[in-house]
Amino acid sequence: MIKKVLIANRGEIAVRIIRACREMGINTVAICSDIDKDALHAQLADETVCIGPASSKDSYLRMDRILSATLATGADAIHPGFGFLSENSKFAALCKKCNITFIGPSAEVIDKMGNKSEARKTMMDAGVPVVPGTKEPVFQADYAKKLADEMGYPVMIKASAGGGGKGMRIVESGEDFINQFETASREAKNSFGDDTMYIEKYIKSAKHIEFQILADNYGNVIHLGERDCSIQRRHQKMIEESPSFAIDDELRKKMGETAISAAKAANYCNAGTIEFILDQDNNFYFIEMNTRIQVEHGVTEMVTGIDLIREQIRVANGEKLNITQEDVKITGHSIECRINAENPAKNFMPSPGLVTALHFPGGNGVRIDSALFAGYRIPANYDSLVVKLMVHDSNRELAIQKMRGVLGELVIEGIDTNIDFQYKIINHNDFIKGNIDTGFVERILAEPKNNE
Ligand code: MV4
């Protein structure tokens, strides 16, 4: 029985996990870098261990120090959150070796799904639709070009050790291929120490749809519907919503069953996400599996009423899912806007600094996940996400109207934010009409600036 959880993370997700533990009567241990000593997660946890200086490599990524803090405080489980060590199979294996419950899938599954070309092969063998492309990984540019020529352009070159947009390149025609392939594999070697590549047909004007999965240790696997994450800038999600404007009940059933088959093929356990690309003819293809809780998990919680962090801890505790697929009901519509400490007018340059004034909106169907407080100094060392603004209402139009209101009410002074840019997206005709695909934000940014 898990009695004390160490949260190996910081910011709003650490606060979210602490809250879930508190509701479950589980004690919490926070870790923090020296610059985060006064951060909200460090204040809210029952115990806090400072494990190093500001830089992540000397603190939040230091597996030895995190495990020492876990053993020293007598925590029996670690929740990794997202980012940092959440998809590091070596860390999951070390937890197991130290007899500490890692709240997530096994190291083997993290490894297998983290190798994107291996994951693709696993899905092919399980009959899960994948984008037409190479079955085996490729290393040699000339051979890769031969395969790309046969496939037809445009194609996407992807790094097997990449994911989430890292190590990817879109190649429009053959003459550019060799150069692009050699650059991409060199980058992959430098960034991931692994230049294993694979190639897929590039699906233009696609939607990025991900299905939330919950699986226990007894073979029970359910899906909790989808999230449309097509509104992204440089592979950083900006707005997520559930359900997707583009998916009706019939398609949801088909994609949901496919997501479950994909999770079973991966021997998945705990919370995970199956990522699909949906093309304009409503064909969908497996792209990747994310073996962690995601930033945007809250919109799924708002439309299903299921607390995903609580379910993660229950599954890690060896409990069976107490929800069947028939119990899962998607009610209404939820939208999340990520508020970042950044300046869109300066090419989204990060804007750390002292929050001199703060006002959070509220009201029916409004959820704020944040670690901000007035007087908090946002450090420059970590990612710029500071508030997750979520709304829920009975349909998409009402949810958009509600999001307009909360974006207008939110006040964060002392730093720059992307609140106004989010407001522009939420009010954009194409967004309102659901004419959304993965190129939406780049198109908006290319629009002439009407004099504001
Ligand atoms: C694709 C794709 C289209 N065709 N693969 C991007 C990151 C990772 N999650 C998978 N991604 C994509 N893979 C094929 N074969 C479109 C995306 C994609 C995307 C691509 C370019 C620019 C923005 C994007 C946002 C989401 C998904």
Tab-separated table of C-alpha atoms and ligand atoms in Angstrom:
chain	number	residue	atom	x	y	z
A	1	MET	CA	0.000	0.000	0.000
A	2	ILE	CA	1.519	3.327	-1.093
A	3	LYS	CA	1.716	5.583	1.971
A	4	LYS	CA	4.140	8.278	0.868
A	5	VAL	CA	4.828	9.561	-2.667
A	6	LEU	CA	7.859	11.562	-3.734
A	7	ILE	CA	6.994	13.856	-6.647
A	8	ALA	CA	10.006	14.005	-8.969
A	9	ASN	CA	8.865	17.177	-10.658
A	10	ARG	CA	8.054	20.852	-10.059
A	11	GLY	CA	5.563	23.561	-11.046
A	12	GLU	CA	1.871	23.037	-11.681
A	13	ILE	CA	2.079	19.254	-12.270
A	14	ALA	CA	3.833	18.751	-8.922
A	15	VAL	CA	1.060	20.781	-7.240
A	16	ARG	CA	-1.555	18.696	-9.106
A	17	ILE	CA	-0.022	15.426	-7.864
A	18	ILE	CA	0.318	16.729	-4.282
A	19	ARG	CA	-3.387	17.641	-4.319
A	20	ALA	CA	-4.401	14.175	-5.565
A	21	CYS	CA	-2.254	12.504	-2.879
A	22	ARG	CA	-3.691	14.724	-0.158
A	23	GLU	CA	-7.250	13.759	-1.200
A	24	MET	CA	-6.209	10.094	-1.004
A	25	GLY	CA	-4.633	10.442	2.434
A	26	ILE	CA	-1.152	9.814	1.025
A	27	ASN	CA	1.811	11.772	2.424
A	28	THR	CA	3.944	13.730	-0.010
A	29	VAL	CA	7.610	14.561	-0.437
A	30	ALA	CA	8.615	17.338	-2.808
A	31	ILE	CA	12.070	17.734	-4.283
A	32	CYS	CA	13.325	21.144	-5.292
A	33	SER	CA	16.362	22.908	-6.620
A	34	ASP	CA	17.795	25.687	-4.479
A	35	ILE	CA	16.055	28.328	-6.623
A	36	ASP	CA	12.693	26.557	-6.092
A	37	LYS	CA	12.858	26.502	-2.278
A	38	ASP	CA	9.900	28.919	-2.014
A	39	ALA	CA	7.983	27.475	-4.958
A	40	LEU	CA	4.395	26.412	-4.328
A	41	HIS	CA	5.033	22.655	-4.681
A	42	ALA	CA	7.835	22.889	-2.113
A	43	GLN	CA	5.495	24.687	0.266
A	44	LEU	CA	2.448	22.424	-0.159
A	45	ALA	CA	4.175	19.024	0.271
A	46	ASP	CA	4.383	17.452	3.728
A	47	GLU	CA	8.170	17.244	3.381
A	48	THR	CA	10.598	18.920	0.965
A	49	VAL	CA	14.162	17.930	0.081
A	50	CYS	CA	16.430	20.395	-1.698
A	51	ILE	CA	18.482	18.220	-4.043
A	52	GLY	CA	20.730	20.633	-5.892
A	53	PRO	CA	21.304	23.917	-7.743
A	54	ALA	CA	18.949	25.460	-10.313
A	55	SER	CA	20.050	23.672	-13.481
A	56	SER	CA	17.877	20.616	-14.193
A	57	LYS	CA	20.893	18.400	-14.870
A	58	ASP	CA	22.039	19.041	-11.276
A	59	SER	CA	18.596	18.698	-9.685
A	60	TYR	CA	15.379	17.429	-11.312
A	61	LEU	CA	17.344	15.074	-13.608
A	62	ARG	CA	19.688	13.755	-10.896
A	63	MET	CA	18.410	10.186	-10.494
A	64	ASP	CA	20.878	9.410	-7.673
A	65	ARG	CA	19.774	12.399	-5.598
A	66	ILE	CA	16.071	11.746	-6.226
A	67	LEU	CA	16.406	8.104	-5.186
A	68	SER	CA	18.437	9.114	-2.109
A	69	ALA	CA	15.735	11.610	-1.125
A	70	THR	CA	13.116	8.877	-1.616
A	71	LEU	CA	14.967	6.394	0.591
A	72	ALA	CA	15.902	9.033	3.183
A	73	THR	CA	12.270	10.169	3.598
A	74	GLY	CA	10.860	6.641	3.507
A	75	ALA	CA	8.691	7.349	0.458
A	76	ASP	CA	7.549	4.105	-1.156
A	77	ALA	CA	6.620	5.508	-4.569
A	78	ILE	CA	7.734	8.149	-7.049
A	79	HIS	CA	5.420	10.056	-9.372
A	80	PRO	CA	7.540	11.479	-12.242
A	81	GLY	CA	4.905	13.810	-13.708
A	82	PHE	CA	5.778	14.733	-17.313
A	83	GLY	CA	9.072	15.835	-18.849
A	84	PHE	CA	12.259	15.375	-16.752
A	85	LEU	CA	12.618	11.617	-15.960
A	86	SER	CA	9.002	10.617	-16.721
A	87	GLU	CA	9.982	8.636	-19.854
A	88	ASN	CA	13.483	7.647	-18.742
A	89	SER	CA	13.518	3.843	-18.684
A	90	LYS	CA	16.816	3.775	-16.744
A	91	PHE	CA	15.160	5.743	-13.949
A	92	ALA	CA	12.126	3.422	-13.919
A	93	ALA	CA	14.502	0.442	-13.733
A	94	LEU	CA	16.480	2.040	-10.882
A	95	CYS	CA	13.246	2.600	-8.947
A	96	LYS	CA	12.409	-1.068	-9.340
A	97	LYS	CA	15.931	-2.042	-8.227
A	98	CYS	CA	15.485	0.121	-5.119
A	99	ASN	CA	12.083	-1.433	-4.451
A	100	ILE	CA	10.395	1.916	-5.036
A	101	THR	CA	7.107	1.924	-6.980
A	102	PHE	CA	7.435	3.981	-10.159
A	103	ILE	CA	3.983	5.443	-10.864
A	104	GLY	CA	3.878	4.686	-14.572
A	105	PRO	CA	4.556	1.792	-16.961
A	106	SER	CA	7.516	-0.608	-16.675
A	107	ALA	CA	11.010	0.304	-17.831
A	108	GLU	CA	10.678	-2.242	-20.673
A	109	VAL	CA	7.501	-0.603	-21.987
A	110	ILE	CA	8.990	2.902	-21.699
A	111	ASP	CA	11.990	1.666	-23.683
A	112	LYS	CA	9.909	-0.048	-26.344
A	113	MET	CA	7.504	2.872	-26.926
A	114	GLY	CA	10.344	5.376	-26.645
A	115	ASN	CA	11.976	3.767	-29.666
A	116	LYS	CA	9.607	5.247	-32.253
A	117	SER	CA	10.515	2.879	-35.104
A	118	GLU	CA	10.185	-0.141	-32.742
A	119	ALA	CA	6.814	1.212	-31.565
A	120	ARG	CA	5.717	1.557	-35.186
A	121	LYS	CA	6.713	-2.049	-35.912
A	122	THR	CA	4.860	-3.286	-32.822
A	123	MET	CA	1.735	-1.511	-34.026
A	124	MET	CA	2.058	-2.844	-37.581
A	125	ASP	CA	2.332	-6.403	-36.228
A	126	ALA	CA	-0.787	-5.756	-34.109
A	127	GLY	CA	-2.777	-4.534	-37.113
A	128	VAL	CA	-2.908	-0.944	-35.839
A	129	PRO	CA	-2.947	1.451	-38.832
A	130	VAL	CA	0.342	3.327	-39.209
A	131	VAL	CA	1.319	5.914	-41.806
A	132	PRO	CA	2.622	4.258	-45.011
A	133	GLY	CA	6.408	4.188	-44.752
A	134	THR	CA	9.411	2.053	-43.844
A	135	LYS	CA	8.891	-1.046	-41.651
A	136	GLU	CA	12.550	-1.406	-40.718
A	137	PRO	CA	14.684	1.535	-39.568
A	138	VAL	CA	17.033	3.116	-42.112
A	139	PHE	CA	20.571	4.407	-41.628
A	140	GLN	CA	21.938	4.925	-45.132
A	141	ALA	CA	20.899	8.053	-47.124
A	142	ASP	CA	20.962	6.462	-50.617
A	143	TYR	CA	18.871	3.490	-49.531
A	144	ALA	CA	16.513	5.788	-47.630
A	145	LYS	CA	16.090	7.913	-50.760
A	146	LYS	CA	15.225	4.827	-52.818
A	147	LEU	CA	12.432	4.019	-50.329
A	148	ALA	CA	11.224	7.648	-50.276
A	149	ASP	CA	11.146	7.769	-54.095
A	150	GLU	CA	9.011	4.592	-54.096
A	151	MET	CA	6.696	6.084	-51.426
A	152	GLY	CA	6.268	9.381	-53.219
A	153	TYR	CA	6.767	12.861	-51.780
A	154	PRO	CA	6.239	14.669	-49.479
A	155	VAL	CA	7.726	12.386	-46.830
A	156	MET	CA	8.671	12.879	-43.188
A	157	ILE	CA	12.098	11.771	-41.961
A	158	LYS	CA	11.887	10.856	-38.262
A	159	ALA	CA	14.459	9.922	-35.639
A	160	SER	CA	13.652	6.703	-33.823
A	161	ALA	CA	14.985	8.151	-30.556
A	162	GLY	CA	13.169	11.449	-31.164
A	163	GLY	CA	9.470	12.138	-30.839
A	164	GLY	CA	7.302	15.111	-30.059
A	165	GLY	CA	8.644	16.839	-33.151
A	166	LYS	CA	12.336	16.405	-32.276
A	167	GLY	CA	14.486	14.998	-35.091
A	168	MET	CA	11.780	15.354	-37.727
A	169	ARG	CA	11.967	16.804	-41.210
A	170	ILE	CA	9.412	17.266	-43.970
A	171	VAL	CA	10.929	16.659	-47.414
A	172	GLU	CA	8.867	17.967	-50.335
A	173	SER	CA	10.890	16.485	-53.201
A	174	GLY	CA	13.642	14.029	-54.090
A	175	GLU	CA	16.404	16.471	-54.872
A	176	ASP	CA	16.413	17.711	-51.308
A	177	PHE	CA	16.260	14.283	-49.697
A	178	ILE	CA	19.889	13.190	-49.260
A	179	ASN	CA	20.922	16.500	-47.711
A	180	GLN	CA	17.909	16.575	-45.375
A	181	PHE	CA	18.388	12.921	-44.369
A	182	GLU	CA	22.069	13.378	-43.571
A	183	THR	CA	21.363	16.545	-41.549
A	184	ALA	CA	18.501	14.903	-39.627
A	185	SER	CA	20.522	11.783	-38.769
A	186	ARG	CA	23.525	13.893	-37.717
A	187	GLU	CA	21.227	15.930	-35.446
A	188	ALA	CA	19.737	12.715	-34.026
A	189	LYS	CA	23.224	11.367	-33.315
A	190	ASN	CA	24.122	14.609	-31.520
A	191	SER	CA	20.856	15.037	-29.613
A	192	PHE	CA	19.972	11.443	-28.734
A	193	GLY	CA	23.193	9.506	-29.376
A	194	ASP	CA	21.192	7.407	-31.828
A	195	ASP	CA	20.899	8.045	-35.594
A	196	THR	CA	18.321	5.308	-36.263
A	197	MET	CA	15.844	6.903	-38.672
A	198	TYR	CA	12.573	5.941	-40.311
A	199	ILE	CA	10.461	7.467	-43.076
A	200	GLU	CA	6.719	8.025	-43.433
A	201	LYS	CA	4.489	9.612	-46.066
A	202	TYR	CA	3.818	13.149	-44.838
A	203	ILE	CA	0.091	13.563	-44.171
A	204	LYS	CA	-0.690	17.192	-45.051
A	205	SER	CA	-3.293	19.335	-43.267
A	206	ALA	CA	-3.752	16.651	-40.652
A	207	LYS	CA	-5.178	16.839	-37.165
A	208	HIS	CA	-3.210	15.697	-34.110
A	209	ILE	CA	-5.630	13.529	-32.123
A	210	GLU	CA	-4.584	11.649	-29.004
A	211	PHE	CA	-6.563	9.040	-27.074
A	212	GLN	CA	-6.203	8.758	-23.305
A	213	ILE	CA	-5.624	5.191	-22.118
A	214	LEU	CA	-5.897	3.710	-18.621
A	215	ALA	CA	-4.645	0.152	-18.057
A	216	ASP	CA	-4.237	-1.868	-14.853
A	217	ASN	CA	-2.009	-4.857	-14.016
A	218	TYR	CA	-4.808	-7.338	-14.700
A	219	GLY	CA	-5.270	-6.818	-18.437
A	220	ASN	CA	-8.064	-4.244	-18.152
A	221	VAL	CA	-7.598	-1.440	-20.702
A	222	ILE	CA	-10.034	1.402	-21.336
A	223	HIS	CA	-9.921	4.647	-23.287
A	224	LEU	CA	-11.233	7.962	-22.024
A	225	GLY	CA	-11.924	9.605	-25.366
A	226	GLU	CA	-9.735	11.918	-27.369
A	227	ARG	CA	-8.019	15.285	-27.167
A	228	ASP	CA	-7.527	17.435	-30.274
A	229	CYS	CA	-4.040	18.931	-29.928
A	230	SER	CA	-3.656	20.409	-33.411
A	231	ILE	CA	-3.127	23.971	-32.192
A	232	GLN	CA	0.642	23.860	-31.775
A	233	ARG	CA	3.545	26.208	-32.402
A	234	ARG	CA	6.841	24.474	-33.221
A	235	HIS	CA	5.519	21.259	-31.638
A	236	GLN	CA	4.603	23.080	-28.437
A	237	LYS	CA	0.903	22.544	-27.823
A	238	MET	CA	-1.008	25.767	-27.144
A	239	ILE	CA	-4.690	24.807	-26.995
A	240	GLU	CA	-6.177	21.375	-26.445
A	241	GLU	CA	-9.817	20.369	-26.451
A	242	SER	CA	-12.027	17.368	-25.845
A	243	PRO	CA	-13.967	16.072	-27.671
A	244	SER	CA	-12.514	16.896	-31.096
A	245	PHE	CA	-14.684	18.916	-33.480
A	246	ALA	CA	-13.709	16.452	-36.202
A	247	ILE	CA	-14.714	13.207	-34.507
A	248	ASP	CA	-18.246	11.783	-34.379
A	249	ASP	CA	-19.353	8.847	-32.208
A	250	GLU	CA	-18.694	6.262	-34.918
A	251	LEU	CA	-15.124	7.437	-35.577
A	252	ARG	CA	-14.508	7.783	-31.818
A	253	LYS	CA	-15.529	4.167	-31.307
A	254	LYS	CA	-13.196	2.980	-34.097
A	255	MET	CA	-10.226	5.073	-32.934
A	256	GLY	CA	-10.862	4.189	-29.283
A	257	GLU	CA	-10.855	0.467	-30.025
A	258	THR	CA	-7.673	0.920	-32.045
A	259	ALA	CA	-6.066	2.841	-29.164
A	260	ILE	CA	-6.921	-0.027	-26.812
A	261	SER	CA	-5.410	-2.562	-29.254
A	262	ALA	CA	-2.276	-0.399	-29.453
A	263	ALA	CA	-2.009	-0.250	-25.646
A	264	LYS	CA	-2.478	-4.030	-25.386
A	265	ALA	CA	0.145	-4.588	-28.096
A	266	ALA	CA	2.518	-2.493	-26.003
A	267	ASN	CA	1.676	-4.465	-22.822
A	268	TYR	CA	0.804	-1.100	-21.380
A	269	CYS	CA	0.039	-0.420	-17.732
A	270	ASN	CA	-1.024	2.840	-16.041
A	271	ALA	CA	-1.997	6.072	-17.859
A	272	GLY	CA	-0.727	6.593	-21.405
A	273	THR	CA	-1.644	8.319	-24.641
A	274	ILE	CA	-1.955	6.934	-28.151
A	275	GLU	CA	-1.172	9.667	-30.660
A	276	PHE	CA	-2.889	9.594	-34.079
A	277	ILE	CA	-2.751	11.714	-37.180
A	278	LEU	CA	-6.220	12.172	-38.733
A	279	ASP	CA	-6.269	13.114	-42.419
A	280	GLN	CA	-8.903	15.065	-44.332
A	281	ASP	CA	-10.675	11.857	-45.373
A	282	ASN	CA	-10.984	10.725	-41.747
A	283	ASN	CA	-8.274	8.073	-42.122
A	284	PHE	CA	-6.302	7.809	-38.905
A	285	TYR	CA	-2.784	6.544	-38.318
A	286	PHE	CA	-0.780	5.658	-35.208
A	287	ILE	CA	2.118	8.075	-34.770
A	288	GLU	CA	3.556	7.598	-31.260
A	289	MET	CA	2.701	6.393	-27.758
A	290	ASN	CA	3.391	8.706	-24.818
A	291	THR	CA	4.140	6.708	-21.672
A	292	ARG	CA	3.394	9.438	-19.151
A	293	ILE	CA	0.619	11.653	-17.857
A	294	GLN	CA	0.363	14.658	-20.191
A	295	VAL	CA	0.111	18.394	-19.600
A	296	GLU	CA	-3.357	18.404	-21.135
A	297	HIS	CA	-4.810	15.523	-19.063
A	298	GLY	CA	-7.182	17.987	-17.338
A	299	VAL	CA	-9.505	18.388	-20.341
A	300	THR	CA	-10.127	14.632	-20.287
A	301	GLU	CA	-10.822	14.842	-16.545
A	302	MET	CA	-13.331	17.643	-17.157
A	303	VAL	CA	-15.383	15.753	-19.785
A	304	THR	CA	-15.227	12.320	-18.089
A	305	GLY	CA	-15.145	13.251	-14.376
A	306	ILE	CA	-12.305	10.726	-13.914
A	307	ASP	CA	-9.289	11.849	-11.856
A	308	LEU	CA	-6.358	10.509	-13.879
A	309	ILE	CA	-3.665	11.121	-11.252
A	310	ARG	CA	-5.741	9.254	-8.674
A	311	GLU	CA	-6.219	6.374	-11.137
A	312	GLN	CA	-2.466	6.294	-11.808
A	313	ILE	CA	-1.731	5.935	-8.097
A	314	ARG	CA	-4.464	3.296	-7.632
A	315	VAL	CA	-3.077	1.213	-10.536
A	316	ALA	CA	0.478	1.588	-9.212
A	317	ASN	CA	-0.911	0.355	-5.897
A	318	GLY	CA	-1.873	-2.897	-7.610
A	319	GLU	CA	-5.582	-2.094	-7.664
A	320	LYS	CA	-7.908	-3.068	-10.503
A	321	LEU	CA	-9.560	-0.358	-12.587
A	322	ASN	CA	-12.934	0.318	-11.002
A	323	ILE	CA	-14.200	1.829	-14.252
A	324	THR	CA	-15.373	-0.162	-17.271
A	325	GLN	CA	-15.512	1.166	-20.836
A	326	GLU	CA	-19.302	1.376	-20.493
A	327	ASP	CA	-18.850	3.670	-17.474
A	328	VAL	CA	-16.884	6.193	-19.556
A	329	LYS	CA	-19.144	8.991	-20.704
A	330	ILE	CA	-17.905	12.106	-22.516
A	331	THR	CA	-20.063	14.966	-21.254
A	332	GLY	CA	-19.984	18.453	-22.748
A	333	HIS	CA	-16.865	20.106	-24.072
A	334	SER	CA	-13.589	21.202	-22.467
A	335	ILE	CA	-10.863	23.532	-23.720
A	336	GLU	CA	-7.430	24.249	-22.242
A	337	CYS	CA	-5.290	27.291	-23.000
A	338	ARG	CA	-1.660	27.042	-21.924
A	339	ILE	CA	-0.479	30.348	-20.487
A	340	ASN	CA	3.282	30.770	-20.836
A	341	ALA	CA	5.693	33.349	-19.419
A	342	GLU	CA	6.782	34.449	-22.873
A	343	ASN	CA	6.462	37.390	-25.266
A	344	PRO	CA	4.802	36.525	-28.608
A	345	ALA	CA	5.851	39.953	-29.951
A	346	LYS	CA	9.478	38.953	-29.385
A	347	ASN	CA	9.311	35.602	-31.126
A	348	PHE	CA	7.913	34.001	-27.951
A	349	MET	CA	11.054	34.787	-25.996
A	350	PRO	CA	10.726	33.489	-22.400
A	351	SER	CA	9.812	36.136	-19.829
A	352	PRO	CA	10.823	34.966	-16.334
A	353	GLY	CA	10.616	37.383	-13.405
A	354	LEU	CA	8.618	38.565	-10.386
A	355	VAL	CA	4.842	38.191	-10.501
A	356	THR	CA	3.820	41.525	-8.971
A	357	ALA	CA	0.055	40.980	-9.218
A	358	LEU	CA	-2.144	37.969	-9.981
A	359	HIS	CA	-5.856	37.445	-10.422
A	360	PHE	CA	-7.283	34.020	-11.349
A	361	PRO	CA	-10.763	33.796	-12.908
A	362	GLY	CA	-13.302	31.372	-11.492
A	363	GLY	CA	-16.917	30.440	-11.818
A	364	ASN	CA	-18.894	27.452	-12.999
A	365	GLY	CA	-16.846	25.131	-15.244
A	366	VAL	CA	-13.530	26.965	-14.746
A	367	ARG	CA	-10.363	25.132	-13.621
A	368	ILE	CA	-6.973	26.683	-13.036
A	369	ASP	CA	-3.878	24.459	-12.634
A	370	SER	CA	-0.946	26.656	-11.687
A	371	ALA	CA	1.916	27.082	-9.217
A	372	LEU	CA	1.891	30.877	-9.447
A	373	PHE	CA	1.227	33.247	-6.555
A	374	ALA	CA	1.662	37.014	-6.220
A	375	GLY	CA	5.256	37.625	-5.163
A	376	TYR	CA	6.543	34.458	-6.842
A	377	ARG	CA	9.663	34.876	-8.959
A	378	ILE	CA	9.432	32.706	-12.098
A	379	PRO	CA	12.898	31.219	-12.674
A	380	ALA	CA	14.547	31.257	-16.107
A	381	ASN	CA	15.786	27.672	-15.790
A	382	TYR	CA	12.653	25.703	-16.626
A	383	ASP	CA	9.917	25.668	-19.235
A	384	SER	CA	7.665	28.686	-19.524
A	385	LEU	CA	4.261	27.093	-18.795
A	386	VAL	CA	2.816	28.929	-15.779
A	387	VAL	CA	-0.976	28.499	-15.902
A	388	LYS	CA	-3.285	25.898	-17.467
A	389	LEU	CA	-6.633	27.635	-18.015
A	390	MET	CA	-9.388	25.058	-18.501
A	391	VAL	CA	-13.097	25.496	-19.070
A	392	HIS	CA	-15.997	23.055	-19.386
A	393	ASP	CA	-19.473	23.678	-20.716
A	394	SER	CA	-22.259	21.699	-22.360
A	395	ASN	CA	-21.063	22.329	-25.925
A	396	ARG	CA	-18.115	23.785	-27.875
A	397	GLU	CA	-19.688	27.175	-28.568
A	398	LEU	CA	-20.407	27.735	-24.855
A	399	ALA	CA	-16.932	26.490	-23.904
A	400	ILE	CA	-15.338	28.965	-26.344
A	401	GLN	CA	-17.498	31.760	-24.921
A	402	LYS	CA	-16.438	30.781	-21.417
A	403	MET	CA	-12.753	30.669	-22.418
A	404	ARG	CA	-13.054	34.181	-23.887
A	405	GLY	CA	-14.327	35.359	-20.512
A	406	VAL	CA	-11.634	33.713	-18.402
A	407	LEU	CA	-8.823	34.851	-20.720
A	408	GLY	CA	-10.220	38.375	-20.336
A	409	GLU	CA	-10.375	38.073	-16.549
A	410	LEU	CA	-6.944	36.509	-15.967
A	411	VAL	CA	-4.385	39.061	-14.702
A	412	ILE	CA	-0.659	38.288	-14.424
A	413	GLU	CA	1.516	41.383	-13.891
A	414	GLY	CA	5.310	41.732	-13.802
A	415	ILE	CA	6.018	39.384	-16.725
A	416	ASP	CA	4.977	39.041	-20.374
A	417	THR	CA	2.521	36.279	-21.289
A	418	ASN	CA	0.769	34.856	-24.357
A	419	ILE	CA	-2.720	35.630	-22.984
A	420	ASP	CA	-3.533	38.037	-25.826
A	421	PHE	CA	-2.272	35.601	-28.463
A	422	GLN	CA	-4.473	32.880	-27.011
A	423	TYR	CA	-7.401	35.310	-27.060
A	424	LYS	CA	-6.722	35.968	-30.776
A	425	ILE	CA	-6.799	32.210	-31.529
A	426	ILE	CA	-9.968	31.549	-29.522
A	427	ASN	CA	-11.700	34.385	-31.429
A	428	HIS	CA	-10.381	33.382	-34.857
A	429	ASN	CA	-13.092	32.415	-37.313
A	430	ASP	CA	-11.276	29.251	-38.398
A	431	PHE	CA	-10.932	28.140	-34.777
A	432	ILE	CA	-14.594	28.812	-34.076
A	433	LYS	CA	-15.608	26.896	-37.212
A	434	GLY	CA	-13.220	24.052	-36.375
A	435	ASN	CA	-11.077	24.585	-39.478
A	436	ILE	CA	-8.067	23.470	-37.509
A	437	ASP	CA	-5.030	21.442	-38.490
A	438	THR	CA	-1.413	21.285	-37.435
A	439	GLY	CA	-0.537	24.268	-39.632
A	440	PHE	CA	-3.128	26.592	-38.027
A	441	VAL	CA	-0.813	28.602	-35.747
A	442	GLU	CA	1.858	29.117	-38.415
A	443	ARG	CA	-0.898	30.480	-40.713
A	444	ILE	CA	-2.104	32.879	-38.019
A	445	LEU	CA	1.435	34.093	-37.377
A	446	ALA	CA	1.833	34.766	-41.103
A	447	GLU	CA	-1.353	36.862	-41.240
A	448	PRO	CA	-0.776	40.613	-41.728
A	449	LYS	CA	-0.865	42.436	-38.376
A	450	ASN	CA	-4.134	44.374	-38.348
A	451	ASN	CA	-3.218	47.551	-36.456
A	452	GLU	CA	-4.267	46.661	-32.904
B	1	MV4	C1	3.434	13.384	-38.712
B	1	MV4	C2	2.622	14.376	-39.318
B	1	MV4	C3	2.195	14.169	-40.637
B	1	MV4	N1	2.562	13.036	-41.294
B	1	MV4	N2	3.767	12.276	-39.392
B	1	MV4	C4	4.788	15.875	-34.981
B	1	MV4	C5	5.344	15.477	-33.654
B	1	MV4	C6	4.940	14.089	-33.410
B	1	MV4	N3	4.015	14.045	-32.314
B	1	MV4	C7	4.304	13.594	-34.674
B	1	MV4	N4	4.150	14.747	-35.516
B	1	MV4	C8	3.628	14.640	-36.761
B	1	MV4	N5	3.907	13.535	-37.453
B	1	MV4	C9	3.340	12.117	-40.660
B	1	MV4	N6	3.690	10.994	-41.329
B	1	MV4	C10	2.310	15.543	-38.571
B	1	MV4	C11	2.819	15.662	-37.304
B	1	MV4	C12	2.505	16.878	-36.553
B	1	MV4	C13	3.054	18.095	-36.987
B	1	MV4	C14	3.919	18.153	-38.077
B	1	MV4	C15	4.425	19.363	-38.450
B	1	MV4	C16	4.096	20.529	-37.764
B	1	MV4	C17	3.280	20.483	-36.664
B	1	MV4	C18	2.745	19.257	-36.256
B	1	MV4	C19	1.903	19.186	-35.129
B	1	MV4	C20	1.396	17.980	-34.735
B	1	MV4	C21	1.695	16.803	-35.438
